[in-house]
PDB file of C-alpha atoms and ligand atoms in Angstrom:
ATOM      1  CA  MET A 119     125.787 111.470  77.079  1.00  0.00           C
ATOM      2  CA  LYS A 120     123.159 113.528  75.266  1.00  0.00           C
ATOM      3  CA  ILE A 121     122.047 116.933  76.549  1.00  0.00           C
ATOM      4  CA  VAL A 122     118.575 117.837  75.319  1.00  0.00           C
ATOM      5  CA  LYS A 123     116.280 120.812  75.734  1.00  0.00           C
ATOM      6  CA  THR A 124     112.951 119.570  74.399  1.00  0.00           C
ATOM      7  CA  ILE A 125     110.295 117.168  75.635  1.00  0.00           C
ATOM      8  CA  LYS A 126     110.140 115.591  72.172  1.00  0.00           C
ATOM      9  CA  GLU A 127     113.828 114.667  72.295  1.00  0.00           C
ATOM     10  CA  VAL A 128     113.325 113.013  75.705  1.00  0.00           C
ATOM     11  CA  LYS A 129     110.266 111.114  74.476  1.00  0.00           C
ATOM     12  CA  ASP A 130     112.112 109.895  71.362  1.00  0.00           C
ATOM     13  CA  PHE A 131     115.038 108.732  73.516  1.00  0.00           C
ATOM     14  CA  VAL A 132     112.675 106.936  75.922  1.00  0.00           C
ATOM     15  CA  LYS A 133     110.806 105.283  73.042  1.00  0.00           C
ATOM     16  CA  ASN A 134     114.086 103.894  71.750  1.00  0.00           C
ATOM     17  CA  CYS A 135     115.052 102.579  75.237  1.00  0.00           C
ATOM     18  CA  LYS A 136     111.663 100.904  75.651  1.00  0.00           C
ATOM     19  CA  LYS A 137     111.996  99.241  72.239  1.00  0.00           C
ATOM     20  CA  GLN A 138     115.187  97.627  73.539  1.00  0.00           C
ATOM     21  CA  ASP A 139     113.491  96.706  76.820  1.00  0.00           C
ATOM     22  CA  LEU A 140     115.945  98.841  78.825  1.00  0.00           C
ATOM     23  CA  SER A 141     114.953  99.885  82.355  1.00  0.00           C
ATOM     24  CA  ILE A 142     114.994 103.644  83.004  1.00  0.00           C
ATOM     25  CA  GLY A 143     115.960 105.460  86.214  1.00  0.00           C
ATOM     26  CA  LEU A 144     115.063 109.143  86.609  1.00  0.00           C
ATOM     27  CA  VAL A 145     116.851 111.577  88.914  1.00  0.00           C
ATOM     28  CA  PRO A 146     114.904 114.864  89.010  1.00  0.00           C
ATOM     29  CA  THR A 147     117.110 117.811  90.069  1.00  0.00           C
ATOM     30  CA  MET A 148     117.243 121.577  89.924  1.00  0.00           C
ATOM     31  CA  GLY A 149     120.906 121.386  88.926  1.00  0.00           C
ATOM     32  CA  TYR A 150     123.988 122.821  90.626  1.00  0.00           C
ATOM     33  CA  LEU A 151     124.737 119.209  91.427  1.00  0.00           C
ATOM     34  CA  HIS A 152     126.691 118.187  94.541  1.00  0.00           C
ATOM     35  CA  GLU A 153     127.626 114.894  96.220  1.00  0.00           C
ATOM     36  CA  GLY A 154     124.049 114.521  97.466  1.00  0.00           C
ATOM     37  CA  HIS A 155     122.778 114.447  93.880  1.00  0.00           C
ATOM     38  CA  LYS A 156     125.722 112.274  92.870  1.00  0.00           C
ATOM     39  CA  SER A 157     124.699 109.648  95.413  1.00  0.00           C
ATOM     40  CA  LEU A 158     121.226 109.514  93.791  1.00  0.00           C
ATOM     41  CA  ILE A 159     122.730 109.324  90.303  1.00  0.00           C
ATOM     42  CA  ASP A 160     125.217 106.591  91.301  1.00  0.00           C
ATOM     43  CA  ARG A 161     122.451 104.511  92.831  1.00  0.00           C
ATOM     44  CA  ALA A 162     120.263 105.031  89.757  1.00  0.00           C
ATOM     45  CA  CYS A 163     123.152 103.958  87.497  1.00  0.00           C
ATOM     46  CA  LYS A 164     123.592 100.770  89.539  1.00  0.00           C
ATOM     47  CA  GLU A 165     119.910  99.848  89.457  1.00  0.00           C
ATOM     48  CA  ASN A 166     118.875 100.731  85.882  1.00  0.00           C
ATOM     49  CA  ASP A 167     120.042 100.133  82.312  1.00  0.00           C
ATOM     50  CA  VAL A 168     119.678 103.809  81.462  1.00  0.00           C
ATOM     51  CA  VAL A 169     119.646 106.936  83.662  1.00  0.00           C
ATOM     52  CA  ILE A 170     118.018 110.252  82.805  1.00  0.00           C
ATOM     53  CA  VAL A 171     118.745 113.338  84.940  1.00  0.00           C
ATOM     54  CA  SER A 172     116.505 116.380  84.688  1.00  0.00           C
ATOM     55  CA  ASP A 173     118.198 119.702  85.405  1.00  0.00           C
ATOM     56  CA  PHE A 174     115.464 122.323  85.700  1.00  0.00           C
ATOM     57  CA  VAL A 175     114.996 125.159  88.172  1.00  0.00           C
ATOM     58  CA  ASN A 176     111.234 124.840  88.396  1.00  0.00           C
ATOM     59  CA  PRO A 177     109.751 128.366  88.664  1.00  0.00           C
ATOM     60  CA  VAL A 178     106.382 127.062  89.828  1.00  0.00           C
ATOM     61  CA  GLN A 179     107.735 125.853  93.191  1.00  0.00           C
ATOM     62  CA  PHE A 180     109.161 129.275  94.162  1.00  0.00           C
ATOM     63  CA  ALA A 181     107.055 132.021  95.764  1.00  0.00           C
ATOM     64  CA  PRO A 182     107.591 135.574  94.398  1.00  0.00           C
ATOM     65  CA  ASN A 183     109.699 136.516  97.467  1.00  0.00           C
ATOM     66  CA  GLU A 184     111.976 133.455  97.149  1.00  0.00           C
ATOM     67  CA  ASP A 185     115.348 132.832  95.459  1.00  0.00           C
ATOM     68  CA  LEU A 186     114.315 131.778  91.911  1.00  0.00           C
ATOM     69  CA  ALA A 187     116.426 134.487  90.232  1.00  0.00           C
ATOM     70  CA  THR A 188     119.546 133.838  92.312  1.00  0.00           C
ATOM     71  CA  TYR A 189     119.259 130.035  92.548  1.00  0.00           C
ATOM     72  CA  PRO A 190     122.742 128.793  91.526  1.00  0.00           C
ATOM     73  CA  ARG A 191     123.096 127.328  88.028  1.00  0.00           C
ATOM     74  CA  ASP A 192     126.082 125.689  86.283  1.00  0.00           C
ATOM     75  CA  LEU A 193     125.065 123.436  83.404  1.00  0.00           C
ATOM     76  CA  LYS A 194     128.652 122.776  82.259  1.00  0.00           C
ATOM     77  CA  ARG A 195     129.680 121.450  85.656  1.00  0.00           C
ATOM     78  CA  ASP A 196     126.423 119.463  86.003  1.00  0.00           C
ATOM     79  CA  ALA A 197     126.980 117.899  82.574  1.00  0.00           C
ATOM     80  CA  ALA A 198     130.551 116.882  83.468  1.00  0.00           C
ATOM     81  CA  LEU A 199     129.377 115.248  86.710  1.00  0.00           C
ATOM     82  CA  CYS A 200     126.569 113.386  84.914  1.00  0.00           C
ATOM     83  CA  GLN A 201     128.808 112.274  82.063  1.00  0.00           C
ATOM     84  CA  ALA A 202     131.430 110.908  84.510  1.00  0.00           C
ATOM     85  CA  ALA A 203     128.745 109.085  86.497  1.00  0.00           C
ATOM     86  CA  GLY A 204     127.394 107.301  83.411  1.00  0.00           C
ATOM     87  CA  VAL A 205     124.148 109.226  82.815  1.00  0.00           C
ATOM     88  CA  ALA A 206     122.683 108.620  79.342  1.00  0.00           C
ATOM     89  CA  LEU A 207     120.542 111.749  78.955  1.00  0.00           C
ATOM     90  CA  LEU A 208     120.533 115.161  80.629  1.00  0.00           C
ATOM     91  CA  PHE A 209     117.257 117.031  80.186  1.00  0.00           C
ATOM     92  CA  ASN A 210     117.688 120.786  80.598  1.00  0.00           C
ATOM     93  CA  PRO A 211     114.507 122.498  79.382  1.00  0.00           C
ATOM     94  CA  GLU A 212     113.739 126.214  79.420  1.00  0.00           C
ATOM     95  CA  PRO A 213     110.698 127.199  81.513  1.00  0.00           C
ATOM     96  CA  ASN A 214     108.634 127.839  78.351  1.00  0.00           C
ATOM     97  CA  GLU A 215     109.283 124.243  77.227  1.00  0.00           C
ATOM     98  CA  MET A 216     107.753 122.931  80.457  1.00  0.00           C
ATOM     99  CA  TYR A 217     104.964 125.502  80.912  1.00  0.00           C
ATOM    100  CA  PHE A 218     102.758 126.933  78.178  1.00  0.00           C
ATOM    101  CA  GLU A 219     101.949 130.606  78.634  1.00  0.00           C
ATOM    102  CA  ASP A 220      98.368 129.602  79.485  1.00  0.00           C
ATOM    103  CA  PHE A 221      99.313 126.603  81.669  1.00  0.00           C
ATOM    104  CA  HIS A 222      96.499 126.089  84.198  1.00  0.00           C
ATOM    105  CA  THR A 223      96.779 122.536  85.503  1.00  0.00           C
ATOM    106  CA  TYR A 224      98.353 121.845  88.886  1.00  0.00           C
ATOM    107  CA  VAL A 225      98.727 118.782  91.103  1.00  0.00           C
ATOM    108  CA  THR A 226      97.976 119.534  94.748  1.00  0.00           C
ATOM    109  CA  ILE A 227      98.417 117.200  97.669  1.00  0.00           C
ATOM    110  CA  GLN A 228      96.308 117.762 100.750  1.00  0.00           C
ATOM    111  CA  SER A 229      97.165 117.127 104.382  1.00  0.00           C
ATOM    112  CA  LEU A 230     100.800 116.018 103.856  1.00  0.00           C
ATOM    113  CA  SER A 231     101.661 119.549 102.776  1.00  0.00           C
ATOM    114  CA  ASP A 232      99.950 121.291 105.724  1.00  0.00           C
ATOM    115  CA  GLU A 233     102.921 121.190 108.095  1.00  0.00           C
ATOM    116  CA  LEU A 234     106.711 121.834 108.019  1.00  0.00           C
ATOM    117  CA  CYS A 235     107.868 123.471 104.751  1.00  0.00           C
ATOM    118  CA  GLY A 236     104.305 123.385 103.403  1.00  0.00           C
ATOM    119  CA  LYS A 237     103.209 125.772 106.164  1.00  0.00           C
ATOM    120  CA  THR A 238     105.969 128.309 105.494  1.00  0.00           C
ATOM    121  CA  ARG A 239     105.934 127.849 101.706  1.00  0.00           C
ATOM    122  CA  PRO A 240     102.209 127.342 100.919  1.00  0.00           C
ATOM    123  CA  ALA A 241     102.424 126.870  97.118  1.00  0.00           C
ATOM    124  CA  HIS A 242     105.727 125.013  97.136  1.00  0.00           C
ATOM    125  CA  PHE A 243     104.537 121.397  97.081  1.00  0.00           C
ATOM    126  CA  THR A 244     101.922 122.090  94.412  1.00  0.00           C
ATOM    127  CA  GLY A 245     104.819 123.303  92.266  1.00  0.00           C
ATOM    128  CA  VAL A 246     106.927 120.243  93.138  1.00  0.00           C
ATOM    129  CA  CYS A 247     104.117 117.731  92.531  1.00  0.00           C
ATOM    130  CA  THR A 248     103.176 119.415  89.256  1.00  0.00           C
ATOM    131  CA  VAL A 249     106.680 119.342  87.800  1.00  0.00           C
ATOM    132  CA  VAL A 250     107.446 115.830  89.105  1.00  0.00           C
ATOM    133  CA  CYS A 251     104.163 114.592  87.633  1.00  0.00           C
ATOM    134  CA  LYS A 252     105.093 116.151  84.282  1.00  0.00           C
ATOM    135  CA  LEU A 253     108.577 114.590  84.409  1.00  0.00           C
ATOM    136  CA  PHE A 254     107.057 111.195  85.243  1.00  0.00           C
ATOM    137  CA  ASN A 255     104.725 111.504  82.234  1.00  0.00           C
ATOM    138  CA  ILE A 256     107.535 112.607  79.919  1.00  0.00           C
ATOM    139  CA  VAL A 257     110.119 110.015  81.015  1.00  0.00           C
ATOM    140  CA  THR A 258     107.877 107.150  82.257  1.00  0.00           C
ATOM    141  CA  PRO A 259     110.763 105.781  84.367  1.00  0.00           C
ATOM    142  CA  ASP A 260     110.777 102.441  86.192  1.00  0.00           C
ATOM    143  CA  LYS A 261     112.385 104.031  89.237  1.00  0.00           C
ATOM    144  CA  ALA A 262     112.855 107.623  90.415  1.00  0.00           C
ATOM    145  CA  TYR A 263     115.330 108.820  93.033  1.00  0.00           C
ATOM    146  CA  PHE A 264     114.899 111.535  95.678  1.00  0.00           C
ATOM    147  CA  GLY A 265     116.979 112.625  98.679  1.00  0.00           C
ATOM    148  CA  GLN A 266     115.907 112.072 102.260  1.00  0.00           C
ATOM    149  CA  LYS A 267     117.077 115.619 103.064  1.00  0.00           C
ATOM    150  CA  ASP A 268     113.776 116.792 101.567  1.00  0.00           C
ATOM    151  CA  ALA A 269     111.893 114.314 103.747  1.00  0.00           C
ATOM    152  CA  GLN A 270     108.493 115.973 103.358  1.00  0.00           C
ATOM    153  CA  GLN A 271     108.948 116.107  99.572  1.00  0.00           C
ATOM    154  CA  LEU A 272     109.832 112.399  99.534  1.00  0.00           C
ATOM    155  CA  ALA A 273     106.757 111.450 101.605  1.00  0.00           C
ATOM    156  CA  ILE A 274     104.567 113.608  99.349  1.00  0.00           C
ATOM    157  CA  ILE A 275     105.918 112.127  96.120  1.00  0.00           C
ATOM    158  CA  LYS A 276     105.468 108.572  97.430  1.00  0.00           C
ATOM    159  CA  ARG A 277     101.850 109.414  98.268  1.00  0.00           C
ATOM    160  CA  MET A 278     101.237 111.128  94.935  1.00  0.00           C
ATOM    161  CA  VAL A 279     102.585 108.083  93.074  1.00  0.00           C
ATOM    162  CA  ARG A 280     100.293 105.795  95.055  1.00  0.00           C
ATOM    163  CA  ASP A 281      97.245 108.054  94.799  1.00  0.00           C
ATOM    164  CA  LEU A 282      97.610 108.740  91.057  1.00  0.00           C
ATOM    165  CA  ASN A 283      98.578 105.153  90.139  1.00  0.00           C
ATOM    166  CA  PHE A 284     101.988 105.857  88.654  1.00  0.00           C
ATOM    167  CA  ASP A 285     103.789 102.611  87.961  1.00  0.00           C
ATOM    168  CA  ILE A 286     107.082 103.991  89.313  1.00  0.00           C
ATOM    169  CA  GLU A 287     109.166 102.844  92.272  1.00  0.00           C
ATOM    170  CA  ILE A 288     110.260 105.797  94.405  1.00  0.00           C
ATOM    171  CA  ILE A 289     113.666 105.360  96.007  1.00  0.00           C
ATOM    172  CA  GLY A 290     114.661 107.565  98.936  1.00  0.00           C
ATOM    173  CA  CYS A 291     118.412 107.997  99.443  1.00  0.00           C
ATOM    174  CA  PRO A 292     120.195 109.011 102.672  1.00  0.00           C
ATOM    175  CA  ILE A 293     121.312 112.569 103.462  1.00  0.00           C
ATOM    176  CA  VAL A 294     124.914 113.259 102.371  1.00  0.00           C
ATOM    177  CA  ARG A 295     126.852 115.527 104.737  1.00  0.00           C
ATOM    178  CA  GLU A 296     130.031 117.594 104.625  1.00  0.00           C
ATOM    179  CA  CYS A 297     132.859 116.215 106.835  1.00  0.00           C
ATOM    180  CA  ASP A 298     131.778 118.570 109.639  1.00  0.00           C
ATOM    181  CA  GLY A 299     128.135 117.455 109.501  1.00  0.00           C
ATOM    182  CA  LEU A 300     126.407 120.156 107.399  1.00  0.00           C
ATOM    183  CA  ALA A 301     123.886 118.522 105.048  1.00  0.00           C
ATOM    184  CA  LYS A 302     124.886 119.063 101.395  1.00  0.00           C
ATOM    185  CA  SER A 303     122.671 121.602  99.658  1.00  0.00           C
ATOM    186  CA  SER A 304     122.961 123.836  96.611  1.00  0.00           C
ATOM    187  CA  ARG A 305     121.924 126.697  98.914  1.00  0.00           C
ATOM    188  CA  ASN A 306     125.074 126.235 101.077  1.00  0.00           C
ATOM    189  CA  THR A 307     126.847 128.357  98.436  1.00  0.00           C
ATOM    190  CA  TYR A 308     124.893 131.385  99.732  1.00  0.00           C
ATOM    191  CA  LEU A 309     126.686 131.196 103.123  1.00  0.00           C
ATOM    192  CA  ASN A 310     129.641 133.483 103.923  1.00  0.00           C
ATOM    193  CA  SER A 311     132.371 132.045 106.150  1.00  0.00           C
ATOM    194  CA  ASP A 312     130.777 133.137 109.465  1.00  0.00           C
ATOM    195  CA  GLU A 313     127.409 131.770 108.343  1.00  0.00           C
ATOM    196  CA  ARG A 314     129.017 128.529 107.171  1.00  0.00           C
ATOM    197  CA  LYS A 315     130.357 128.004 110.714  1.00  0.00           C
ATOM    198  CA  ALA A 316     127.019 128.995 112.253  1.00  0.00           C
ATOM    199  CA  ALA A 317     125.171 126.545 109.978  1.00  0.00           C
ATOM    200  CA  LEU A 318     126.700 123.657 111.915  1.00  0.00           C
ATOM    201  CA  ILE A 319     124.100 124.308 114.589  1.00  0.00           C
ATOM    202  CA  LEU A 320     121.578 122.404 112.435  1.00  0.00           C
ATOM    203  CA  SER A 321     123.473 119.095 112.418  1.00  0.00           C
ATOM    204  CA  LYS A 322     124.401 119.585 116.090  1.00  0.00           C
ATOM    205  CA  ALA A 323     120.702 119.867 116.906  1.00  0.00           C
ATOM    206  CA  ILE A 324     119.980 116.799 114.751  1.00  0.00           C
ATOM    207  CA  ASN A 325     122.612 114.816 116.676  1.00  0.00           C
ATOM    208  CA  LEU A 326     121.160 115.989 119.974  1.00  0.00           C
ATOM    209  CA  GLY A 327     117.649 114.943 118.956  1.00  0.00           C
ATOM    210  CA  MET A 328     118.842 111.575 117.650  1.00  0.00           C
ATOM    211  CA  ASN A 329     120.692 110.844 120.896  1.00  0.00           C
ATOM    212  CA  LEU A 330     117.717 111.821 123.054  1.00  0.00           C
ATOM    213  CA  ALA A 331     115.451 109.539 121.004  1.00  0.00           C
ATOM    214  CA  LYS A 332     117.991 106.699 121.032  1.00  0.00           C
ATOM    215  CA  ASN A 333     118.328 107.013 124.811  1.00  0.00           C
ATOM    216  CA  GLY A 334     114.619 106.443 125.257  1.00  0.00           C
ATOM    217  CA  GLU A 335     113.005 109.901 125.451  1.00  0.00           C
ATOM    218  CA  LYS A 336     109.390 109.239 124.442  1.00  0.00           C
ATOM    219  CA  ASP A 337     108.110 112.819 124.634  1.00  0.00           C
ATOM    220  CA  ALA A 338     108.546 114.346 121.168  1.00  0.00           C
ATOM    221  CA  ASN A 339     107.930 117.873 122.487  1.00  0.00           C
ATOM    222  CA  LYS A 340     110.792 117.556 124.987  1.00  0.00           C
ATOM    223  CA  ILE A 341     113.155 116.523 122.177  1.00  0.00           C
ATOM    224  CA  VAL A 342     111.977 119.374 119.949  1.00  0.00           C
ATOM    225  CA  GLU A 343     112.304 121.940 122.790  1.00  0.00           C
ATOM    226  CA  GLN A 344     115.872 120.847 123.589  1.00  0.00           C
ATOM    227  CA  MET A 345     116.826 121.027 119.907  1.00  0.00           C
ATOM    228  CA  LYS A 346     115.313 124.524 119.669  1.00  0.00           C
ATOM    229  CA  SER A 347     117.174 125.686 122.803  1.00  0.00           C
ATOM    230  CA  LEU A 348     120.447 124.503 121.295  1.00  0.00           C
ATOM    231  CA  ILE A 349     119.756 126.296 117.979  1.00  0.00           C
ATOM    232  CA  ASP A 350     118.881 129.479 119.910  1.00  0.00           C
ATOM    233  CA  THR A 351     122.435 129.554 121.315  1.00  0.00           C
ATOM    234  CA  GLU A 352     123.695 130.418 117.807  1.00  0.00           C
ATOM    235  CA  PRO A 353     123.321 134.195 117.259  1.00  0.00           C
ATOM    236  CA  LEU A 354     123.103 133.935 113.430  1.00  0.00           C
ATOM    237  CA  ALA A 355     120.341 131.299 113.521  1.00  0.00           C
ATOM    238  CA  VAL A 356     116.617 132.078 113.381  1.00  0.00           C
ATOM    239  CA  ILE A 357     114.286 129.081 113.617  1.00  0.00           C
ATOM    240  CA  ASP A 358     111.535 128.771 111.023  1.00  0.00           C
ATOM    241  CA  TYR A 359     110.356 125.474 112.542  1.00  0.00           C
ATOM    242  CA  VAL A 360     111.522 122.404 114.428  1.00  0.00           C
ATOM    243  CA  LYS A 361     108.735 119.817 114.551  1.00  0.00           C
ATOM    244  CA  ALA A 362     108.074 116.146 115.147  1.00  0.00           C
ATOM    245  CA  VAL A 363     105.645 114.507 112.717  1.00  0.00           C
ATOM    246  CA  ASP A 364     104.605 111.021 111.707  1.00  0.00           C
ATOM    247  CA  ALA A 365     107.067 110.194 108.901  1.00  0.00           C
ATOM    248  CA  ASN A 366     104.335 108.947 106.548  1.00  0.00           C
ATOM    249  CA  SER A 367     101.372 111.223 107.208  1.00  0.00           C
ATOM    250  CA  ILE A 368     103.432 114.350 108.110  1.00  0.00           C
ATOM    251  CA  GLN A 369     100.979 115.089 110.951  1.00  0.00           C
ATOM    252  CA  ILE A 370     102.272 116.464 114.277  1.00  0.00           C
ATOM    253  CA  VAL A 371     102.955 113.847 116.966  1.00  0.00           C
ATOM    254  CA  SER A 372     103.648 114.291 120.659  1.00  0.00           C
ATOM    255  CA  GLU A 373     104.900 110.771 121.278  1.00  0.00           C
ATOM    256  CA  MET A 374     108.017 109.161 119.762  1.00  0.00           C
ATOM    257  CA  LYS A 375     106.053 106.297 118.228  1.00  0.00           C
ATOM    258  CA  PRO A 376     108.107 105.270 115.158  1.00  0.00           C
ATOM    259  CA  PRO A 377     108.481 106.219 112.403  1.00  0.00           C
ATOM    260  CA  VAL A 378     108.820 109.833 113.594  1.00  0.00           C
ATOM    261  CA  LEU A 379     110.354 112.501 111.389  1.00  0.00           C
ATOM    262  CA  ILE A 380     111.961 115.373 113.272  1.00  0.00           C
ATOM    263  CA  ALA A 381     112.513 118.115 110.730  1.00  0.00           C
ATOM    264  CA  MET A 382     113.750 121.677 110.896  1.00  0.00           C
ATOM    265  CA  ALA A 383     114.132 124.778 108.766  1.00  0.00           C
ATOM    266  CA  VAL A 384     116.481 127.425 110.135  1.00  0.00           C
ATOM    267  CA  TYR A 385     117.571 130.754 108.659  1.00  0.00           C
ATOM    268  CA  ILE A 386     121.301 131.371 108.842  1.00  0.00           C
ATOM    269  CA  GLY A 387     121.434 135.020 107.866  1.00  0.00           C
ATOM    270  CA  LYS A 388     119.179 135.179 104.791  1.00  0.00           C
ATOM    271  CA  THR A 389     119.689 131.517 103.837  1.00  0.00           C
ATOM    272  CA  ARG A 390     117.009 129.034 104.798  1.00  0.00           C
ATOM    273  CA  LEU A 391     118.475 125.579 105.452  1.00  0.00           C
ATOM    274  CA  ILE A 392     116.669 122.326 106.231  1.00  0.00           C
ATOM    275  CA  ASP A 393     117.739 119.128 107.956  1.00  0.00           C
ATOM    276  CA  ASN A 394     116.032 116.140 109.576  1.00  0.00           C
ATOM    277  CA  PHE A 395     116.252 112.642 110.977  1.00  0.00           C
ATOM    278  CA  ILE A 396     113.809 109.765 111.136  1.00  0.00           C
ATOM    279  CA  TYR A 397     113.436 107.820 114.372  1.00  0.00           C
ATOM    280  CA  GLU A 398     112.674 104.221 113.412  1.00  0.00           C
ATOM    281  CA  GLY A 399     112.607 102.859 116.964  1.00  0.00           C
TER     282      GLY A 399
HETATM  283  O1  PAF B1183     114.311 118.427  95.136  1.00  0.00           O
HETATM  284  C1  PAF B1183     114.406 119.147  94.121  1.00  0.00           C
HETATM  285  O2  PAF B1183     115.498 119.483  93.676  1.00  0.00           O
HETATM  286  C2  PAF B1183     113.136 119.619  93.421  1.00  0.00           C
HETATM  287  O3  PAF B1183     112.145 119.912  94.331  1.00  0.00           O
HETATM  288  C3  PAF B1183     112.636 118.641  92.353  1.00  0.00           C
HETATM  289  C4  PAF B1183     112.189 117.326  92.951  1.00  0.00           C
HETATM  290  C5  PAF B1183     113.722 118.395  91.316  1.00  0.00           C
HETATM  291  C6  PAF B1183     111.432 119.250  91.625  1.00  0.00           C
HETATM  292  O4  PAF B1183     111.755 120.454  91.003  1.00  0.00           O
END
């Protein structure tokens, strides 16, 4: 496996792959890889001749008050995981390789970013779309892989690809959980042992919501209210949002008319965690 830092090296590698007619899968990440990322990488390795993983903590998707400086990083460990999984190229650029000092071009998606994380983190999805767009232009993959844990991000990227005519298939992969139910996330490392226990309230609320929906509750607000009441029983948890939206348009719904995405962001201490499920009917 090659580890490269420059866009030119990626483009040269891609050119060589295309000459040999090899299909390319891209897994965009911010590093500090865990089993969730590994599931994306494994699927990409199965479905493509060559897999490229980007490992880049994208400054543009963090607000000034967020955790850019403390976001966990471990390139050595990431490289070992990628190498073992069969990745061909790991792209680990510095911010100044991705963004010129006078960089002024951003990709913004309307409407789908109005709710959920987009409401609490107003510039976040512009940062995500901009960097993903750049990665798509640099790598020109056949397929790109994203986790369902970031359900709003996945819906937004699918829409961006359609709207901007990228010839790339977007593959969404299921949430990977710890044995006790907590969704895998690089940010779980911020939790101390009391917070780690408290964080289970997210997956408990997800299970509650899923069961209510499965048992025929059609009122989305009732499901959301019961999930919120359960989360409120955990003293270390502070709800940012729990909402039901149409899974494609990310607009609020009051009826469980599938596909409905029920998504949440909850602070456990200072750590903001997200989780979700999609009700398909
Ligand atoms: O999901 C992430 O890790 C990031 O938002 C992504 C897609 C790699 C863009 O920086």
